[in-house]
PDB file of C-alpha atoms in Angstrom:
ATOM      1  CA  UNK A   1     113.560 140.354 119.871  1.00 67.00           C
ATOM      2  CA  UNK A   2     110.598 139.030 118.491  1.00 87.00           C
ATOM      3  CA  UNK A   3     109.247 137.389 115.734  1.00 96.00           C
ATOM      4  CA  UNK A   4     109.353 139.393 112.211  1.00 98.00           C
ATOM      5  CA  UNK A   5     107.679 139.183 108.996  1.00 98.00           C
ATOM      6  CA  UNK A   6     109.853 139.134 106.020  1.00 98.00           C
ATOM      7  CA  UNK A   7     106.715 139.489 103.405  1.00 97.00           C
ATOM      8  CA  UNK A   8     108.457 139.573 100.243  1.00 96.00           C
ATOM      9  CA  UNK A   9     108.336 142.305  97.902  1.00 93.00           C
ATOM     10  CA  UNK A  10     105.992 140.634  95.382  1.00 94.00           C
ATOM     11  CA  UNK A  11     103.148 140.530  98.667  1.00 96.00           C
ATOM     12  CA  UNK A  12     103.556 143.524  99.243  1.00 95.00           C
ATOM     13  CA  UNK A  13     103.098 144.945  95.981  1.00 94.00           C
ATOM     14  CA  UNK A  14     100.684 143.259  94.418  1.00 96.00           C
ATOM     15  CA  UNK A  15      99.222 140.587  97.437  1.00 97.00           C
ATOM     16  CA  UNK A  16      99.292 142.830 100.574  1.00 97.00           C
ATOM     17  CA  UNK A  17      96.493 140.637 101.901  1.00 97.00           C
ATOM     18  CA  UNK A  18      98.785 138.038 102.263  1.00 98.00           C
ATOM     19  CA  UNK A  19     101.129 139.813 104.819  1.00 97.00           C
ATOM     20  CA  UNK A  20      98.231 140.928 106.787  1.00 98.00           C
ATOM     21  CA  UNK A  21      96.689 137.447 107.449  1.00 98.00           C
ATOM     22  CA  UNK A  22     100.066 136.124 108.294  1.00 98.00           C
ATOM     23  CA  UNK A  23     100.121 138.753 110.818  1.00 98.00           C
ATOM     24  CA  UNK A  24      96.755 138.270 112.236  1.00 98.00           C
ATOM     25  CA  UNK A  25      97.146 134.666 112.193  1.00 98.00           C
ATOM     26  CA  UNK A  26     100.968 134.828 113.855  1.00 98.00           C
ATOM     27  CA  UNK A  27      98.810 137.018 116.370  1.00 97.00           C
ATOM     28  CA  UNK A  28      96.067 134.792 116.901  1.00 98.00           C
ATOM     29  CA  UNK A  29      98.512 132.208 117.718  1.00 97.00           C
ATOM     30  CA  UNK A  30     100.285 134.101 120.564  1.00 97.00           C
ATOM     31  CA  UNK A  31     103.512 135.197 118.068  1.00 97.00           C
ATOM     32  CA  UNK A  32     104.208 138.653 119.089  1.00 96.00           C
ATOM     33  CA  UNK A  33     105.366 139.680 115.481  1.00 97.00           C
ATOM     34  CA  UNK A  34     107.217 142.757 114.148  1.00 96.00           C
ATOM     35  CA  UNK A  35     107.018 144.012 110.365  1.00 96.00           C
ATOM     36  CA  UNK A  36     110.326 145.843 109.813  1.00 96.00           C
ATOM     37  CA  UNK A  37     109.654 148.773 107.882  1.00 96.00           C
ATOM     38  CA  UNK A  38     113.088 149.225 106.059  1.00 96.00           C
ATOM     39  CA  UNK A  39     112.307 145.484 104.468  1.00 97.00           C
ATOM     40  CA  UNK A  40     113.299 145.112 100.548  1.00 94.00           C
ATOM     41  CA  UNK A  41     113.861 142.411  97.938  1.00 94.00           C
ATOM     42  CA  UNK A  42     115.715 139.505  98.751  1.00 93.00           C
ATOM     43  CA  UNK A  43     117.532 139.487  95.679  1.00 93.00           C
ATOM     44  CA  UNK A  44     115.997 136.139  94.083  1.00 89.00           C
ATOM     45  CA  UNK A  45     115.643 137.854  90.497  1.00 88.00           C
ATOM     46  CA  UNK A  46     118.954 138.887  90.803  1.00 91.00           C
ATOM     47  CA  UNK A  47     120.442 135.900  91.767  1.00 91.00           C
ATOM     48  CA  UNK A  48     118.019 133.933  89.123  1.00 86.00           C
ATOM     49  CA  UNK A  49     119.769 136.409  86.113  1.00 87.00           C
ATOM     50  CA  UNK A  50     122.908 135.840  87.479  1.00 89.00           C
ATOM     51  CA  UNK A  51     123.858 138.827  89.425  1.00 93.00           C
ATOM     52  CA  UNK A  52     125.782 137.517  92.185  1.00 93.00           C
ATOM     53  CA  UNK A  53     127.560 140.793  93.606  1.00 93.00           C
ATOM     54  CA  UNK A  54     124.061 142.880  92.906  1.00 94.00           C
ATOM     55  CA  UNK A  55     122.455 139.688  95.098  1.00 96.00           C
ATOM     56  CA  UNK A  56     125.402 140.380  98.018  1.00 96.00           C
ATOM     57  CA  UNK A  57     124.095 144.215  98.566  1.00 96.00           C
ATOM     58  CA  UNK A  58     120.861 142.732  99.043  1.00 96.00           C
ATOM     59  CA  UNK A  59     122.094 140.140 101.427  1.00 97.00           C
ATOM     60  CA  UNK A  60     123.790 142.605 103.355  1.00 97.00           C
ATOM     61  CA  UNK A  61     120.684 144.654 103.574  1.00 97.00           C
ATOM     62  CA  UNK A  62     118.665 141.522 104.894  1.00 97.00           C
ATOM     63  CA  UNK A  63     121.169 141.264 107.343  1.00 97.00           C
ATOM     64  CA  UNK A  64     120.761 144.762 108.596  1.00 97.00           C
ATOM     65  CA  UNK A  65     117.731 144.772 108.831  1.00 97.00           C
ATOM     66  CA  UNK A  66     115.999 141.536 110.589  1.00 97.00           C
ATOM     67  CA  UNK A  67     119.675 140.221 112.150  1.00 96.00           C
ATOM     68  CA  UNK A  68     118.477 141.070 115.617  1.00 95.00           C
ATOM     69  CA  UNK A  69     115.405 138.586 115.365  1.00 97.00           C
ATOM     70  CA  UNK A  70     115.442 135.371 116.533  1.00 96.00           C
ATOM     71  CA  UNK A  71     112.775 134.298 114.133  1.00 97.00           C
ATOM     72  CA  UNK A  72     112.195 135.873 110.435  1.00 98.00           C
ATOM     73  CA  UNK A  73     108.931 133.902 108.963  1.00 98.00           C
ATOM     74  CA  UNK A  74     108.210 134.010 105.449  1.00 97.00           C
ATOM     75  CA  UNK A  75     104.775 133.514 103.365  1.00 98.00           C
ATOM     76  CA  UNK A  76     106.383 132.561 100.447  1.00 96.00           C
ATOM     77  CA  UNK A  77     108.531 128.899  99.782  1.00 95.00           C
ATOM     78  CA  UNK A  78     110.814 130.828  96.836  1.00 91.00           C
ATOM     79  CA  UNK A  79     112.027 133.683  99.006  1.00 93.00           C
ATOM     80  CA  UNK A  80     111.976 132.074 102.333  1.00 90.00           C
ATOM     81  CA  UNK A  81     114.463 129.946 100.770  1.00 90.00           C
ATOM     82  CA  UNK A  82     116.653 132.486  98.860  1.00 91.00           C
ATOM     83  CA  UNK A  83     119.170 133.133 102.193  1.00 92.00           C
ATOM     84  CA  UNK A  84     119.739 129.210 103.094  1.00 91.00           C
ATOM     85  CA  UNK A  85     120.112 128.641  98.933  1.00 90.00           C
ATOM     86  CA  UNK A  86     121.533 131.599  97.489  1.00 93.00           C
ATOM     87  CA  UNK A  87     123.348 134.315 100.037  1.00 96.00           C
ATOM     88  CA  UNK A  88     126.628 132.484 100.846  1.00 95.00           C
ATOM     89  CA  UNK A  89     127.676 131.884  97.031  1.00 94.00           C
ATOM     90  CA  UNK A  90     126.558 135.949  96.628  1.00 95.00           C
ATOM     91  CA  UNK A  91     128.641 136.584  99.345  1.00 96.00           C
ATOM     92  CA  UNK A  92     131.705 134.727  98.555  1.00 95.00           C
ATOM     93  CA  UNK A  93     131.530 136.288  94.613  1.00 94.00           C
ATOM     94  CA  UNK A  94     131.552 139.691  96.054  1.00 95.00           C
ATOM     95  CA  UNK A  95     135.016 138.359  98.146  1.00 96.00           C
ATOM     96  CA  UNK A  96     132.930 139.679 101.839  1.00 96.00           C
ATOM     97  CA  UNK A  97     133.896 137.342 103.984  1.00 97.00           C
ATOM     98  CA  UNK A  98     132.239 139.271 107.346  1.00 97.00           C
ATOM     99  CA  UNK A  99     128.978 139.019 104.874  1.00 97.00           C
ATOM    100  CA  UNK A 100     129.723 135.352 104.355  1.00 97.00           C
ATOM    101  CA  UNK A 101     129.691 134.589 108.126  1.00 97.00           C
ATOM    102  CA  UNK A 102     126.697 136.847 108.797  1.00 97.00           C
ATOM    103  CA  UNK A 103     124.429 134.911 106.324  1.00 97.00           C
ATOM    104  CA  UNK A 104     125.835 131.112 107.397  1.00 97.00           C
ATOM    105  CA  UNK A 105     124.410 132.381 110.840  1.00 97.00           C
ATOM    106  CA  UNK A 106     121.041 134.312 110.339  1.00 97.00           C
ATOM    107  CA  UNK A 107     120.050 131.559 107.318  1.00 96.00           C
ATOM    108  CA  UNK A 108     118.689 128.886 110.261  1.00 96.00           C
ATOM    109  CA  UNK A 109     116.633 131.253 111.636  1.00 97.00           C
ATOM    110  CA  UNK A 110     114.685 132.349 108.393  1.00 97.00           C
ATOM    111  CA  UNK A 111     111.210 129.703 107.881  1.00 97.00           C
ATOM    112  CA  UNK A 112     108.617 129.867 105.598  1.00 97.00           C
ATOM    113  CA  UNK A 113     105.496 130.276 107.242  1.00 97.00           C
ATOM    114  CA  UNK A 114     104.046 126.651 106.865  1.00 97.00           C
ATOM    115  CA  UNK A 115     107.346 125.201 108.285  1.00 96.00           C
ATOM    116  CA  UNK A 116     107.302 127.687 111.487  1.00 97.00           C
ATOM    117  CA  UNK A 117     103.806 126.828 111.818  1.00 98.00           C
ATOM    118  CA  UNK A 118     104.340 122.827 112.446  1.00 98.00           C
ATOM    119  CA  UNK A 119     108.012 122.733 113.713  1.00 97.00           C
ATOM    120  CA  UNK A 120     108.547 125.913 115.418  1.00 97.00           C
ATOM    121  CA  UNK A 121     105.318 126.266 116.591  1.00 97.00           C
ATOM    122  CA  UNK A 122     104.060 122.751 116.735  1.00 98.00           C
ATOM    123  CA  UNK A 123     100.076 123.566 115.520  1.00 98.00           C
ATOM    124  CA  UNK A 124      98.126 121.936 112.575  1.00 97.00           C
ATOM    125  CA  UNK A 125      94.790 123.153 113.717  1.00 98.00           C
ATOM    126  CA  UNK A 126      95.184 126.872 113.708  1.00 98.00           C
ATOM    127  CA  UNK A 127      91.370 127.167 114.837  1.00 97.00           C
ATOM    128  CA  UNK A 128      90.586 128.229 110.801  1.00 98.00           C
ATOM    129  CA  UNK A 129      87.266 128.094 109.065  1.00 97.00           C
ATOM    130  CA  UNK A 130      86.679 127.973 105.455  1.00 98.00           C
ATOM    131  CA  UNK A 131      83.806 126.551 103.910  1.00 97.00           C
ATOM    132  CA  UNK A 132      84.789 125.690 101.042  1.00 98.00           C
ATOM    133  CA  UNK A 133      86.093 123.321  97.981  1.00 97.00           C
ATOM    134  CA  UNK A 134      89.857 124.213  98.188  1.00 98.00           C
ATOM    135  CA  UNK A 135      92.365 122.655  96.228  1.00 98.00           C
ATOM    136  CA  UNK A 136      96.213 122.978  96.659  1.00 98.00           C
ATOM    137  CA  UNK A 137      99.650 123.012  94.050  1.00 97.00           C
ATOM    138  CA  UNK A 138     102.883 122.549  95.978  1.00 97.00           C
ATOM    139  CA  UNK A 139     104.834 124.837  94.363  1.00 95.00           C
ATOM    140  CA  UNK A 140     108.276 124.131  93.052  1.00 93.00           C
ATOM    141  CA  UNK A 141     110.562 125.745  95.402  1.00 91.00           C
ATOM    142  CA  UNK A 142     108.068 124.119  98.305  1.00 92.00           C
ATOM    143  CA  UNK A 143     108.510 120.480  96.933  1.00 90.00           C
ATOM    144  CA  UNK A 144     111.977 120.717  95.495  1.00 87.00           C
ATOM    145  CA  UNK A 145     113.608 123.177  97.483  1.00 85.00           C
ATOM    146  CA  UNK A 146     111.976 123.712 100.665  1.00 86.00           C
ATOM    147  CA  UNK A 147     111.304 120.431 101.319  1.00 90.00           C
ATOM    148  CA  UNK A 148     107.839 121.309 103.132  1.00 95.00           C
ATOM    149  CA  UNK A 149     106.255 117.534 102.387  1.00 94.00           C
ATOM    150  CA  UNK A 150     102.883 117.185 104.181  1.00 96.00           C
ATOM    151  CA  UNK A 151     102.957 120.303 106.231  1.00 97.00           C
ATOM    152  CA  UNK A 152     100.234 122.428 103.850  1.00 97.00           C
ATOM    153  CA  UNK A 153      98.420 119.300 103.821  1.00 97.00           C
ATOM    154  CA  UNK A 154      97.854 118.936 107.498  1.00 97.00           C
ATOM    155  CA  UNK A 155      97.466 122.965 107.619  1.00 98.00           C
ATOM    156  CA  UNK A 156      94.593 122.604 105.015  1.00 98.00           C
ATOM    157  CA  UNK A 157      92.926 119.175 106.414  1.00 97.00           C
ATOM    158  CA  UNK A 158      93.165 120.408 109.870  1.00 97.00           C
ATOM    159  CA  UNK A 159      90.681 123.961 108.767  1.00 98.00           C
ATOM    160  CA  UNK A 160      87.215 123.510 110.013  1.00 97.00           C
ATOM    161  CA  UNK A 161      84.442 123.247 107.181  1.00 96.00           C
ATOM    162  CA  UNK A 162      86.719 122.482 104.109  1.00 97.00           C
ATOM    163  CA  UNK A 163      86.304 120.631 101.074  1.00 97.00           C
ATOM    164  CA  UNK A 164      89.917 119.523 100.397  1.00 97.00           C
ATOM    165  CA  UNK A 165      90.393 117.508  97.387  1.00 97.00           C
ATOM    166  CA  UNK A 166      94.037 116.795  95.357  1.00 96.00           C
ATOM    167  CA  UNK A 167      95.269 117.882  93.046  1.00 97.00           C
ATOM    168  CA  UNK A 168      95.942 115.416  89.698  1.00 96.00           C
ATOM    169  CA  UNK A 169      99.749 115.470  88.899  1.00 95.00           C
ATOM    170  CA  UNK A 170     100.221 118.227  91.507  1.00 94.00           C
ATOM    171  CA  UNK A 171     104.527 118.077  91.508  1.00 93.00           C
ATOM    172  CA  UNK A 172     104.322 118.957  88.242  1.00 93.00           C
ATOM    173  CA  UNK A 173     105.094 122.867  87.665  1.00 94.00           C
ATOM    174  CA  UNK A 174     102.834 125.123  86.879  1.00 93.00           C
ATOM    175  CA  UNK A 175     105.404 126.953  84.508  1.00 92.00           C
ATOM    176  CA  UNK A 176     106.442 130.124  85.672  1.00 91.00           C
ATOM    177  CA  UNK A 177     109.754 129.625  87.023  1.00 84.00           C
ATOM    178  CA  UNK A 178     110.369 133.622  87.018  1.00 77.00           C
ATOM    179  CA  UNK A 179     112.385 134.495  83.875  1.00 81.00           C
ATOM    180  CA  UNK A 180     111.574 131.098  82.418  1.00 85.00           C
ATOM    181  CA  UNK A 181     107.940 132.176  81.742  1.00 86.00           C
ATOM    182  CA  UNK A 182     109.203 135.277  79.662  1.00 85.00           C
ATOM    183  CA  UNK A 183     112.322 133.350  77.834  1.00 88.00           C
ATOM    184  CA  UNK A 184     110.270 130.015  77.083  1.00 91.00           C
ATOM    185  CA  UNK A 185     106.617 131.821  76.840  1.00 91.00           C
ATOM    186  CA  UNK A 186     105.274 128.481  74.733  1.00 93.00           C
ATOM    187  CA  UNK A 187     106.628 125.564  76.731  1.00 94.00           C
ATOM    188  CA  UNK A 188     105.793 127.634  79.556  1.00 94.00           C
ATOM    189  CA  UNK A 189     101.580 128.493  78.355  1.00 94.00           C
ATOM    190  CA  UNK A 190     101.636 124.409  77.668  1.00 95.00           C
ATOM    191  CA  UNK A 191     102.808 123.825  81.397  1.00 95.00           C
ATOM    192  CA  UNK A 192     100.258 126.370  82.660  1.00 95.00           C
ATOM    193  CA  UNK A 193      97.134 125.025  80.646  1.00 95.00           C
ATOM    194  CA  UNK A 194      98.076 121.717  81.818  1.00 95.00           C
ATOM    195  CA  UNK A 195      98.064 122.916  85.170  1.00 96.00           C
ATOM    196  CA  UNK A 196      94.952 124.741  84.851  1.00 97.00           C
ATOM    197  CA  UNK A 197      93.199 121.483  83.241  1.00 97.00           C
ATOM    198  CA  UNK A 198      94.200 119.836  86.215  1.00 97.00           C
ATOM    199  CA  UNK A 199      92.820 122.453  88.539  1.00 98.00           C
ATOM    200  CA  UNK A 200      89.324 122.497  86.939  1.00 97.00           C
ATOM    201  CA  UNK A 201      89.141 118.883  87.143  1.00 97.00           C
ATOM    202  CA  UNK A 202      88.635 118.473  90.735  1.00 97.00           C
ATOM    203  CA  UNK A 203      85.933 120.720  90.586  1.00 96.00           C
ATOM    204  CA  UNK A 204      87.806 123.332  93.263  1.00 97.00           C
ATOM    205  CA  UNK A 205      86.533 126.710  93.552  1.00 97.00           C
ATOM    206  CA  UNK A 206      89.922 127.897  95.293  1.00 98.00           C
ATOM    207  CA  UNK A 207      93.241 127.069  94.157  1.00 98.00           C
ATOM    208  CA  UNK A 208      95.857 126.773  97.141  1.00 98.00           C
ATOM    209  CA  UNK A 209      99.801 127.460  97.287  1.00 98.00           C
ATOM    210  CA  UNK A 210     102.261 129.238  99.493  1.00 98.00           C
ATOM    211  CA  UNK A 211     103.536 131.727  96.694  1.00 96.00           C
ATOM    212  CA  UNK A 212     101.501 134.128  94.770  1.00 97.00           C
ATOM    213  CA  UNK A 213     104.032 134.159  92.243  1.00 95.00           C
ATOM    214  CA  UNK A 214     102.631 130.730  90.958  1.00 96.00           C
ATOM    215  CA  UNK A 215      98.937 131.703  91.651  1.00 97.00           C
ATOM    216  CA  UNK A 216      99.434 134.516  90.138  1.00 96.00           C
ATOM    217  CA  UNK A 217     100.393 132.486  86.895  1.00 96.00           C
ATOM    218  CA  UNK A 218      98.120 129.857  87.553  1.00 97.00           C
ATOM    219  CA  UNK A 219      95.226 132.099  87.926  1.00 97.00           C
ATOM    220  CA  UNK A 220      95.938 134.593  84.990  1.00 96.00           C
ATOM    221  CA  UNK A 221      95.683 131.606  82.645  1.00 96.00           C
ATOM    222  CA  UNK A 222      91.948 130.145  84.363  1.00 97.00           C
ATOM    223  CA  UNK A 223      90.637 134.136  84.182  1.00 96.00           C
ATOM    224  CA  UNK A 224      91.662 134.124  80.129  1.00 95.00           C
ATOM    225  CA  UNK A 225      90.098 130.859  79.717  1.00 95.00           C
ATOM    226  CA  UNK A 226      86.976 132.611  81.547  1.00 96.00           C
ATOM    227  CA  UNK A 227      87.066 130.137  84.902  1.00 96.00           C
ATOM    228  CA  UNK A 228      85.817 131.467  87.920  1.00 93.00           C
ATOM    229  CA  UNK A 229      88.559 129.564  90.063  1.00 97.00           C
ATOM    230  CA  UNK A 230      89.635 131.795  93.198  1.00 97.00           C
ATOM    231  CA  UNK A 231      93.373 132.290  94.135  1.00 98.00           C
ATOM    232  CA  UNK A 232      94.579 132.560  97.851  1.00 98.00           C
ATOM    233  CA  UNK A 233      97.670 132.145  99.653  1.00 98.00           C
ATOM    234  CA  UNK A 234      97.558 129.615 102.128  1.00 98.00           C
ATOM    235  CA  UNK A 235      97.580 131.526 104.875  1.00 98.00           C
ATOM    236  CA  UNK A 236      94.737 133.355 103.648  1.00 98.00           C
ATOM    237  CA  UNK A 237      92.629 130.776 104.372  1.00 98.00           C
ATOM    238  CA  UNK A 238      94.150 129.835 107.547  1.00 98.00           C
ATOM    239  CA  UNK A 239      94.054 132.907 109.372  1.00 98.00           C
ATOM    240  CA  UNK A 240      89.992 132.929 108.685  1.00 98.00           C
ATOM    241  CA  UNK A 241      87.751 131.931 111.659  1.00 98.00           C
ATOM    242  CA  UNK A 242      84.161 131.044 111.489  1.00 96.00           C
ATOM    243  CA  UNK A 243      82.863 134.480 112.275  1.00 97.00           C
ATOM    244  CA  UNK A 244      83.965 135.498 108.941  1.00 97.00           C
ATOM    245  CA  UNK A 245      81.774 133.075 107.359  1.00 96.00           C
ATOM    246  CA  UNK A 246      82.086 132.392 103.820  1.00 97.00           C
ATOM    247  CA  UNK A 247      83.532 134.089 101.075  1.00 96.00           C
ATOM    248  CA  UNK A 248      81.131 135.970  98.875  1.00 93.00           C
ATOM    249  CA  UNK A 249      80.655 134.527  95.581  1.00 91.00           C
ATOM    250  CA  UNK A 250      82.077 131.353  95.859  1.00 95.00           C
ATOM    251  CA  UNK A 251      79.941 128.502  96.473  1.00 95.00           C
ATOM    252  CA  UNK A 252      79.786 126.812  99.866  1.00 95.00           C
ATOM    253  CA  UNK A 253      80.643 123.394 100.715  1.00 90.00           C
ATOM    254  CA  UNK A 254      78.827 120.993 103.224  1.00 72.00           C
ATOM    255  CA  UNK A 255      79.861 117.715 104.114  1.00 61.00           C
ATOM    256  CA  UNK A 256      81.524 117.436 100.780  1.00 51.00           C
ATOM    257  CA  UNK A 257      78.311 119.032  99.085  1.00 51.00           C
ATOM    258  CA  UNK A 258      78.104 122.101  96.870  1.00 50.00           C
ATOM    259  CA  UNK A 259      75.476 124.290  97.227  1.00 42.00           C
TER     260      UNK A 259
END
């Protein structure tokens, strides 16, 4: 079977651009790559609320649906990692056992899309273009959970064209954390500002990360403040060449010059 795309439910809701330049990268890099259509939540705010049984019907569901692939990629570090981190304890609180041994085996196949990219794939120059002052926020789930390391990194200094500075006190989260945004709203609008103080100091006009769920936070606290700071999914920028040229309204870099 070939590759699928597992794009997450908040991509496709709210971020379909995100799914459709992992697909036209995956393409561009010879991936033949299927989008199931009978896709759903993973279950992470389930899980999250504690809702382990309710998590174990979506489990199930995952497993019906991409268990024939040998590859499921992921543009998102948070639910990439929800089957490896989450489906076996769902699946031994509902008592399946037959679940429990279909998630210990489709789990290693399931990557989020930076990791297939470097280890699966083996590529750090995806042949991307972006003009532009870019900076990047490893998200939580990608630093703490995931693991990825330097793999965005090499992704983002490897594009063609980019301005790519860091990010000051980038492991530090950005605080959304899902339900912890909603049940600790002040601690977590200190965490964001900070974050978003941190973002305008490198003077970036794109802010970087492989889940929108973070971006989205990110971002909704620079547009309040009135900061005309750009959110994109990393693969966003990867899967543009230089025939796109560069994005409209946001100012151009050239050999680490604004203009």
């Amino acid at each position: 079977m070939p590759t699928a795309l597992f794009v997450t439910c908040l991509n496709d809701t709210l971020y379909p651009g995100t799914g459709q330049a992992a697909v036209t990268l995956l393409r561009r890099l010879g991936v033949a790559v299927d989008f199931p259509q009978q896709q759903s939540c993973c279950g992470q705010m389930h899980y999250n609320t504690g809702y382990r049984k309710e998590t174990a019907k979506l489990a199930r569901h995952f497993v019906e649906v991409f268990g024939e692939y040998d590859e499921i990629v992921v543009p998102s570090a948070s639910c990439g990692g929800l089957p490896s981190e989450a489906y076996e304890s769902a699946a031994e609180a509902a008592g399946d056992a037959g679940l429990l041994r279909d998630v210990r085996e489709i789990a290693p196949r399931v990557h989020e899309l930076t990791q297939y990219l470097t280890d699966t794939l083996g590529v750090e120059d995806v042949g991307a273009h972006f003009p532009h002052r870019v900076t990047y926020h490893p998200t939580c789930h990608s630093l703490r959970a995931r693991g990825l390391g330097d793999r965005p990194y090499r992704l983002l200094r490897a594009v063609g064209g980019i301005d790519f500075v860091e990010l000051p006190a980038q492991e530090e989260c950005c605080g959304f954390g899902g339900t912890f945004s909603v049940k600790n709203g002040a601690v977590s609008g200190a965490m964001n500002g900070d974050k978003a103080r941190h973002v305008l100091e490198t003077g970036a006009h794109v802010l970087a990360a492989v889940d929108n769920s973070c971006l989205m936070n990110i971002g909704g606290r620079l547009t309040k403040d009135g900061h005309a700071v750009r959110t994109m999914h990393l693969v966003e920028i990867l899967a543009r060449t230089e025939a796109d040229g560069p994005l409209a309204d946001v100012p151009v870099a050239r050999n680490g010059a604004l203009r």
